[in-house]
PDB file of N, CA and C in Angstrom:
ATOM      1  N   MET Y1038      87.056  26.538 -30.598  1.00 48.00           N
ATOM      2  CA  MET Y1038      87.463  25.227 -30.149  1.00 48.00           C
ATOM      3  C   MET Y1038      86.217  24.349 -30.065  1.00 48.00           C
ATOM      4  N   SER Y1039      86.281  23.147 -30.573  1.00 49.00           N
ATOM      5  CA  SER Y1039      85.153  22.222 -30.559  1.00 49.00           C
ATOM      6  C   SER Y1039      85.455  21.055 -29.633  1.00 49.00           C
ATOM      7  N   ARG Y1040      84.382  20.442 -29.159  1.00 58.00           N
ATOM      8  CA  ARG Y1040      84.499  19.244 -28.320  1.00 58.00           C
ATOM      9  C   ARG Y1040      83.589  18.167 -28.877  1.00 58.00           C
ATOM     10  N   GLU Y1041      83.924  16.912 -28.586  1.00 59.00           N
ATOM     11  CA  GLU Y1041      83.105  15.785 -28.989  1.00 59.00           C
ATOM     12  C   GLU Y1041      81.922  15.664 -28.029  1.00 59.00           C
ATOM     13  N   THR Y1042      80.704  15.384 -28.581  1.00 59.00           N
ATOM     14  CA  THR Y1042      79.537  15.283 -27.720  1.00 59.00           C
ATOM     15  C   THR Y1042      78.920  13.899 -27.687  1.00 59.00           C
ATOM     16  N   GLY Y1043      79.054  13.121 -28.716  1.00 61.00           N
ATOM     17  CA  GLY Y1043      78.413  11.817 -28.737  1.00 61.00           C
ATOM     18  C   GLY Y1043      76.984  11.879 -29.242  1.00 61.00           C
ATOM     19  N   ASP Y1044      76.462  13.047 -29.538  1.00 60.00           N
ATOM     20  CA  ASP Y1044      75.107  13.211 -30.056  1.00 60.00           C
ATOM     21  C   ASP Y1044      75.185  13.272 -31.580  1.00 60.00           C
ATOM     22  N   PRO Y1045      74.599  12.265 -32.277  1.00 60.00           N
ATOM     23  CA  PRO Y1045      74.713  12.256 -33.746  1.00 60.00           C
ATOM     24  C   PRO Y1045      73.936  13.387 -34.422  1.00 60.00           C
ATOM     25  N   SER Y1046      72.964  13.987 -33.749  1.00 64.00           N
ATOM     26  CA  SER Y1046      72.170  15.032 -34.402  1.00 64.00           C
ATOM     27  C   SER Y1046      72.946  16.326 -34.584  1.00 64.00           C
ATOM     28  N   ASP Y1047      73.997  16.558 -33.796  1.00 58.00           N
ATOM     29  CA  ASP Y1047      74.765  17.793 -33.953  1.00 58.00           C
ATOM     30  C   ASP Y1047      76.114  17.558 -34.633  1.00 58.00           C
ATOM     31  N   GLY Y1048      76.271  16.428 -35.241  1.00 61.00           N
ATOM     32  CA  GLY Y1048      77.514  16.125 -35.923  1.00 61.00           C
ATOM     33  C   GLY Y1048      78.627  15.686 -34.988  1.00 61.00           C
ATOM     34  N   GLY Y1049      78.311  15.499 -33.708  1.00 58.00           N
ATOM     35  CA  GLY Y1049      79.299  15.003 -32.769  1.00 58.00           C
ATOM     36  C   GLY Y1049      80.151  16.073 -32.119  1.00 58.00           C
ATOM     37  N   THR Y1050      79.975  17.342 -32.485  1.00 61.00           N
ATOM     38  CA  THR Y1050      80.774  18.408 -31.875  1.00 61.00           C
ATOM     39  C   THR Y1050      79.888  19.604 -31.555  1.00 61.00           C
ATOM     40  N   TYR Y1051      80.366  20.443 -30.709  1.00 63.00           N
ATOM     41  CA  TYR Y1051      79.708  21.721 -30.455  1.00 63.00           C
ATOM     42  C   TYR Y1051      80.790  22.776 -30.284  1.00 63.00           C
ATOM     43  N   CYS Y1052      80.416  24.014 -30.467  1.00 68.00           N
ATOM     44  CA  CYS Y1052      81.370  25.113 -30.338  1.00 68.00           C
ATOM     45  C   CYS Y1052      81.343  25.670 -28.929  1.00 68.00           C
ATOM     46  N   GLU Y1053      82.503  26.046 -28.431  1.00 65.00           N
ATOM     47  CA  GLU Y1053      82.597  26.727 -27.146  1.00 65.00           C
ATOM     48  C   GLU Y1053      81.948  28.099 -27.287  1.00 65.00           C
ATOM     49  N   PRO Y1054      81.191  28.527 -26.287  1.00 64.00           N
ATOM     50  CA  PRO Y1054      80.622  29.872 -26.368  1.00 64.00           C
ATOM     51  C   PRO Y1054      81.734  30.911 -26.253  1.00 64.00           C
ATOM     52  N   PRO Y1055      81.532  32.096 -26.839  1.00 68.00           N
ATOM     53  CA  PRO Y1055      82.552  33.132 -26.705  1.00 68.00           C
ATOM     54  C   PRO Y1055      82.647  33.568 -25.252  1.00 68.00           C
ATOM     55  N   GLY Y1056      83.589  34.420 -24.939  1.00 73.00           N
ATOM     56  CA  GLY Y1056      83.753  34.905 -23.573  1.00 73.00           C
ATOM     57  C   GLY Y1056      82.500  35.586 -23.076  1.00 73.00           C
ATOM     58  N   ARG Y1057      82.581  36.156 -21.896  1.00 72.00           N
ATOM     59  CA  ARG Y1057      81.437  36.800 -21.267  1.00 72.00           C
ATOM     60  C   ARG Y1057      80.884  37.908 -22.152  1.00 72.00           C
ATOM     61  N   ILE Y1058      79.568  37.922 -22.297  1.00 70.00           N
ATOM     62  CA  ILE Y1058      78.898  38.943 -23.090  1.00 70.00           C
ATOM     63  C   ILE Y1058      78.284  39.950 -22.123  1.00 70.00           C
ATOM     64  N   GLU Y1059      78.679  41.212 -22.245  1.00 68.00           N
ATOM     65  CA  GLU Y1059      78.187  42.262 -21.362  1.00 68.00           C
ATOM     66  C   GLU Y1059      76.805  42.722 -21.814  1.00 68.00           C
ATOM     67  N   PRO Y1060      75.895  42.956 -20.873  1.00 67.00           N
ATOM     68  CA  PRO Y1060      74.570  43.461 -21.249  1.00 67.00           C
ATOM     69  C   PRO Y1060      74.656  44.919 -21.698  1.00 67.00           C
ATOM     70  N   ALA Y1061      73.684  45.342 -22.490  1.00 65.00           N
ATOM     71  CA  ALA Y1061      73.635  46.722 -22.932  1.00 65.00           C
ATOM     72  C   ALA Y1061      73.270  47.617 -21.752  1.00 65.00           C
ATOM     73  N   PRO Y1062      73.744  48.865 -21.749  1.00 59.00           N
ATOM     74  CA  PRO Y1062      73.384  49.759 -20.645  1.00 59.00           C
ATOM     75  C   PRO Y1062      71.902  50.080 -20.679  1.00 59.00           C
ATOM     76  N   PRO Y1063      71.305  50.429 -19.540  1.00 61.00           N
ATOM     77  CA  PRO Y1063      69.893  50.773 -19.520  1.00 61.00           C
ATOM     78  C   PRO Y1063      69.590  51.931 -20.465  1.00 61.00           C
ATOM     79  N   ALA Y1064      68.372  51.944 -21.010  1.00 62.00           N
ATOM     80  CA  ALA Y1064      68.015  52.939 -22.018  1.00 62.00           C
ATOM     81  C   ALA Y1064      67.966  54.350 -21.474  1.00 62.00           C
ATOM     82  N   GLY Y1065      67.706  54.552 -20.190  1.00 58.00           N
ATOM     83  CA  GLY Y1065      67.548  55.883 -19.646  1.00 58.00           C
ATOM     84  C   GLY Y1065      68.836  56.545 -19.186  1.00 58.00           C
ATOM     85  N   THR Y1066      69.982  55.940 -19.410  1.00 50.00           N
ATOM     86  CA  THR Y1066      71.217  56.518 -18.922  1.00 50.00           C
ATOM     87  C   THR Y1066      71.761  57.555 -19.877  1.00 50.00           C
ATOM     88  N   ALA Y1067      72.610  58.405 -19.342  1.00 49.00           N
ATOM     89  CA  ALA Y1067      73.257  59.431 -20.160  1.00 49.00           C
ATOM     90  C   ALA Y1067      74.299  58.766 -21.049  1.00 49.00           C
ATOM     91  N   GLY Y1068      74.708  59.458 -22.107  1.00 56.00           N
ATOM     92  CA  GLY Y1068      75.648  58.900 -23.066  1.00 56.00           C
ATOM     93  C   GLY Y1068      77.014  58.595 -22.493  1.00 56.00           C
ATOM     94  N   GLY Y1069      77.433  59.269 -21.464  1.00 66.00           N
ATOM     95  CA  GLY Y1069      78.728  59.023 -20.869  1.00 66.00           C
ATOM     96  C   GLY Y1069      78.948  59.938 -19.682  1.00 66.00           C
ATOM     97  N   PRO Y1070      80.096  59.766 -19.018  1.00 71.00           N
ATOM     98  CA  PRO Y1070      80.374  60.582 -17.850  1.00 71.00           C
ATOM     99  C   PRO Y1070      80.434  62.057 -18.239  1.00 71.00           C
ATOM    100  N   PRO Y1071      80.324  62.966 -17.361  1.00 87.00           N
ATOM    101  CA  PRO Y1071      80.207  62.791 -15.920  1.00 87.00           C
ATOM    102  C   PRO Y1071      78.764  62.596 -15.483  1.00 87.00           C
ATOM    103  N   TYR Y1072      78.567  61.730 -14.513  1.00 91.00           N
ATOM    104  CA  TYR Y1072      77.255  61.467 -13.961  1.00 91.00           C
ATOM    105  C   TYR Y1072      77.085  62.253 -12.657  1.00 91.00           C
ATOM    106  N   ALA Y1073      75.851  62.605 -12.349  1.00 92.00           N
ATOM    107  CA  ALA Y1073      75.556  63.303 -11.093  1.00 92.00           C
ATOM    108  C   ALA Y1073      75.748  62.339  -9.929  1.00 92.00           C
ATOM    109  N   GLU Y1074      76.099  62.890  -8.762  1.00 94.00           N
ATOM    110  CA  GLU Y1074      76.226  62.078  -7.554  1.00 94.00           C
ATOM    111  C   GLU Y1074      74.884  61.984  -6.853  1.00 94.00           C
ATOM    112  N   CYS Y1075      74.639  60.860  -6.221  1.00 95.00           N
ATOM    113  CA  CYS Y1075      73.444  60.685  -5.393  1.00 95.00           C
ATOM    114  C   CYS Y1075      73.551  61.632  -4.203  1.00 95.00           C
ATOM    115  N   VAL Y1076      72.469  62.326  -3.882  1.00 95.00           N
ATOM    116  CA  VAL Y1076      72.509  63.285  -2.781  1.00 95.00           C
ATOM    117  C   VAL Y1076      72.551  62.602  -1.416  1.00 95.00           C
ATOM    118  N   LEU Y1077      72.262  61.313  -1.346  1.00 95.00           N
ATOM    119  CA  LEU Y1077      72.280  60.605  -0.074  1.00 95.00           C
ATOM    120  C   LEU Y1077      73.578  59.840   0.164  1.00 95.00           C
ATOM    121  N   CYS Y1078      74.034  59.077  -0.820  1.00 95.00           N
ATOM    122  CA  CYS Y1078      75.203  58.218  -0.605  1.00 95.00           C
ATOM    123  C   CYS Y1078      76.426  58.616  -1.448  1.00 95.00           C
ATOM    124  N   ARG Y1079      76.290  59.599  -2.313  1.00 94.00           N
ATOM    125  CA  ARG Y1079      77.371  60.132  -3.153  1.00 94.00           C
ATOM    126  C   ARG Y1079      77.862  59.160  -4.221  1.00 94.00           C
ATOM    127  N   GLU Y1080      77.115  58.067  -4.475  1.00 93.00           N
ATOM    128  CA  GLU Y1080      77.439  57.149  -5.565  1.00 93.00           C
ATOM    129  C   GLU Y1080      76.986  57.775  -6.879  1.00 93.00           C
ATOM    130  N   PRO Y1081      77.592  57.369  -8.026  1.00 91.00           N
ATOM    131  CA  PRO Y1081      77.127  57.905  -9.313  1.00 91.00           C
ATOM    132  C   PRO Y1081      75.694  57.459  -9.607  1.00 91.00           C
ATOM    133  N   THR Y1082      74.930  58.344 -10.238  1.00 92.00           N
ATOM    134  CA  THR Y1082      73.552  58.021 -10.605  1.00 92.00           C
ATOM    135  C   THR Y1082      73.486  57.705 -12.084  1.00 92.00           C
ATOM    136  N   GLU Y1083      72.277  57.495 -12.592  1.00 90.00           N
ATOM    137  CA  GLU Y1083      72.066  57.246 -14.014  1.00 90.00           C
ATOM    138  C   GLU Y1083      71.891  58.552 -14.787  1.00 90.00           C
ATOM    139  N   TYR Y1084      71.969  59.680 -14.096  1.00 90.00           N
ATOM    140  CA  TYR Y1084      71.653  60.964 -14.700  1.00 90.00           C
ATOM    141  C   TYR Y1084      72.913  61.795 -14.927  1.00 90.00           C
ATOM    142  N   PRO Y1085      72.941  62.626 -15.970  1.00 90.00           N
ATOM    143  CA  PRO Y1085      74.101  63.497 -16.190  1.00 90.00           C
ATOM    144  C   PRO Y1085      74.158  64.592 -15.123  1.00 90.00           C
ATOM    145  N   GLU Y1086      75.321  65.185 -14.955  1.00 90.00           N
ATOM    146  CA  GLU Y1086      75.485  66.243 -13.954  1.00 90.00           C
ATOM    147  C   GLU Y1086      74.579  67.444 -14.213  1.00 90.00           C
ATOM    148  N   SER Y1087      74.146  67.614 -15.451  1.00 90.00           N
ATOM    149  CA  SER Y1087      73.314  68.764 -15.786  1.00 90.00           C
ATOM    150  C   SER Y1087      71.867  68.608 -15.318  1.00 90.00           C
ATOM    151  N   THR Y1088      71.494  67.444 -14.763  1.00 88.00           N
ATOM    152  CA  THR Y1088      70.133  67.219 -14.272  1.00 88.00           C
ATOM    153  C   THR Y1088      69.871  68.095 -13.058  1.00 88.00           C
ATOM    154  N   LYS Y1089      68.767  68.824 -13.080  1.00 90.00           N
ATOM    155  CA  LYS Y1089      68.412  69.698 -11.958  1.00 90.00           C
ATOM    156  C   LYS Y1089      67.632  68.909 -10.907  1.00 90.00           C
ATOM    157  N   GLY Y1090      67.734  69.346  -9.658  1.00 90.00           N
ATOM    158  CA  GLY Y1090      66.998  68.708  -8.582  1.00 90.00           C
ATOM    159  C   GLY Y1090      67.841  67.681  -7.857  1.00 90.00           C
ATOM    160  N   ALA Y1091      67.215  67.004  -6.906  1.00 90.00           N
ATOM    161  CA  ALA Y1091      67.891  65.996  -6.096  1.00 90.00           C
ATOM    162  C   ALA Y1091      67.955  64.693  -6.878  1.00 90.00           C
ATOM    163  N   THR Y1092      69.156  64.262  -7.211  1.00 93.00           N
ATOM    164  CA  THR Y1092      69.328  63.013  -7.957  1.00 93.00           C
ATOM    165  C   THR Y1092      69.659  61.885  -6.989  1.00 93.00           C
ATOM    166  N   LEU Y1093      69.012  60.755  -7.180  1.00 94.00           N
ATOM    167  CA  LEU Y1093      69.239  59.578  -6.344  1.00 94.00           C
ATOM    168  C   LEU Y1093      69.745  58.425  -7.195  1.00 94.00           C
ATOM    169  N   CYS Y1094      70.640  57.612  -6.629  1.00 94.00           N
ATOM    170  CA  CYS Y1094      71.075  56.396  -7.311  1.00 94.00           C
ATOM    171  C   CYS Y1094      69.911  55.398  -7.249  1.00 94.00           C
ATOM    172  N   PRO Y1095      69.934  54.333  -8.046  1.00 93.00           N
ATOM    173  CA  PRO Y1095      68.832  53.369  -8.029  1.00 93.00           C
ATOM    174  C   PRO Y1095      68.564  52.762  -6.655  1.00 93.00           C
ATOM    175  N   VAL Y1096      69.604  52.498  -5.869  1.00 94.00           N
ATOM    176  CA  VAL Y1096      69.421  51.893  -4.546  1.00 94.00           C
ATOM    177  C   VAL Y1096      68.689  52.862  -3.626  1.00 94.00           C
ATOM    178  N   CYS Y1097      69.154  54.116  -3.560  1.00 95.00           N
ATOM    179  CA  CYS Y1097      68.520  55.103  -2.680  1.00 95.00           C
ATOM    180  C   CYS Y1097      67.113  55.442  -3.154  1.00 95.00           C
ATOM    181  N   ALA Y1098      66.892  55.469  -4.465  1.00 94.00           N
ATOM    182  CA  ALA Y1098      65.548  55.732  -4.994  1.00 94.00           C
ATOM    183  C   ALA Y1098      64.592  54.627  -4.558  1.00 94.00           C
ATOM    184  N   TRP Y1099      65.049  53.366  -4.594  1.00 94.00           N
ATOM    185  CA  TRP Y1099      64.231  52.236  -4.172  1.00 94.00           C
ATOM    186  C   TRP Y1099      63.902  52.339  -2.682  1.00 94.00           C
ATOM    187  N   GLN Y1100      64.906  52.662  -1.877  1.00 93.00           N
ATOM    188  CA  GLN Y1100      64.694  52.777  -0.438  1.00 93.00           C
ATOM    189  C   GLN Y1100      63.762  53.950  -0.115  1.00 93.00           C
ATOM    190  N   GLU Y1101      63.917  55.062  -0.803  1.00 92.00           N
ATOM    191  CA  GLU Y1101      63.071  56.226  -0.579  1.00 92.00           C
ATOM    192  C   GLU Y1101      61.618  55.915  -0.949  1.00 92.00           C
ATOM    193  N   ALA Y1102      61.412  55.184  -2.045  1.00 92.00           N
ATOM    194  CA  ALA Y1102      60.055  54.787  -2.442  1.00 92.00           C
ATOM    195  C   ALA Y1102      59.422  53.900  -1.385  1.00 92.00           C
ATOM    196  N   GLY Y1103      60.192  52.995  -0.796  1.00 91.00           N
ATOM    197  CA  GLY Y1103      59.678  52.132   0.263  1.00 91.00           C
ATOM    198  C   GLY Y1103      59.313  52.929   1.511  1.00 91.00           C
ATOM    199  N   ARG Y1104      60.136  53.919   1.852  1.00 89.00           N
ATOM    200  CA  ARG Y1104      59.832  54.744   3.037  1.00 89.00           C
ATOM    201  C   ARG Y1104      58.579  55.565   2.829  1.00 89.00           C
ATOM    202  N   THR Y1105      58.422  56.166   1.655  1.00 88.00           N
ATOM    203  CA  THR Y1105      57.247  57.015   1.423  1.00 88.00           C
ATOM    204  C   THR Y1105      55.985  56.174   1.272  1.00 88.00           C
ATOM    205  N   ALA Y1106      56.088  54.955   0.735  1.00 88.00           N
ATOM    206  CA  ALA Y1106      54.917  54.092   0.572  1.00 88.00           C
ATOM    207  C   ALA Y1106      54.413  53.585   1.919  1.00 88.00           C
ATOM    208  N   CYS Y1107      55.299  53.409   2.875  1.00 76.00           N
ATOM    209  CA  CYS Y1107      54.932  52.850   4.171  1.00 76.00           C
ATOM    210  C   CYS Y1107      54.791  53.914   5.255  1.00 76.00           C
ATOM    211  N   SER Y1108      54.771  55.182   4.856  1.00 69.00           N
ATOM    212  CA  SER Y1108      54.752  56.235   5.864  1.00 69.00           C
ATOM    213  C   SER Y1108      53.361  56.450   6.466  1.00 69.00           C
ATOM    214  N   GLY Y1109      52.350  55.783   5.926  1.00 65.00           N
ATOM    215  CA  GLY Y1109      51.017  55.714   6.446  1.00 65.00           C
ATOM    216  C   GLY Y1109      50.335  56.990   6.632  1.00 65.00           C
TER     217      GLY Y1109
END
């Protein structure tokens, strides 16, 4: 769908942008479910269930980094 703009340099019309464009998933994520649960809040993490060790979601990882950095 086009609309009139009044600007002679663009021919007087412009195109409506397409619907919402979703961003690409982060590069470090697993290819698909099932994802491991965060050991603190039980939310899904960016890691597959096969990941060994304590997995944290991005929010809990950020909070944990802040606690350890300020533990003096």
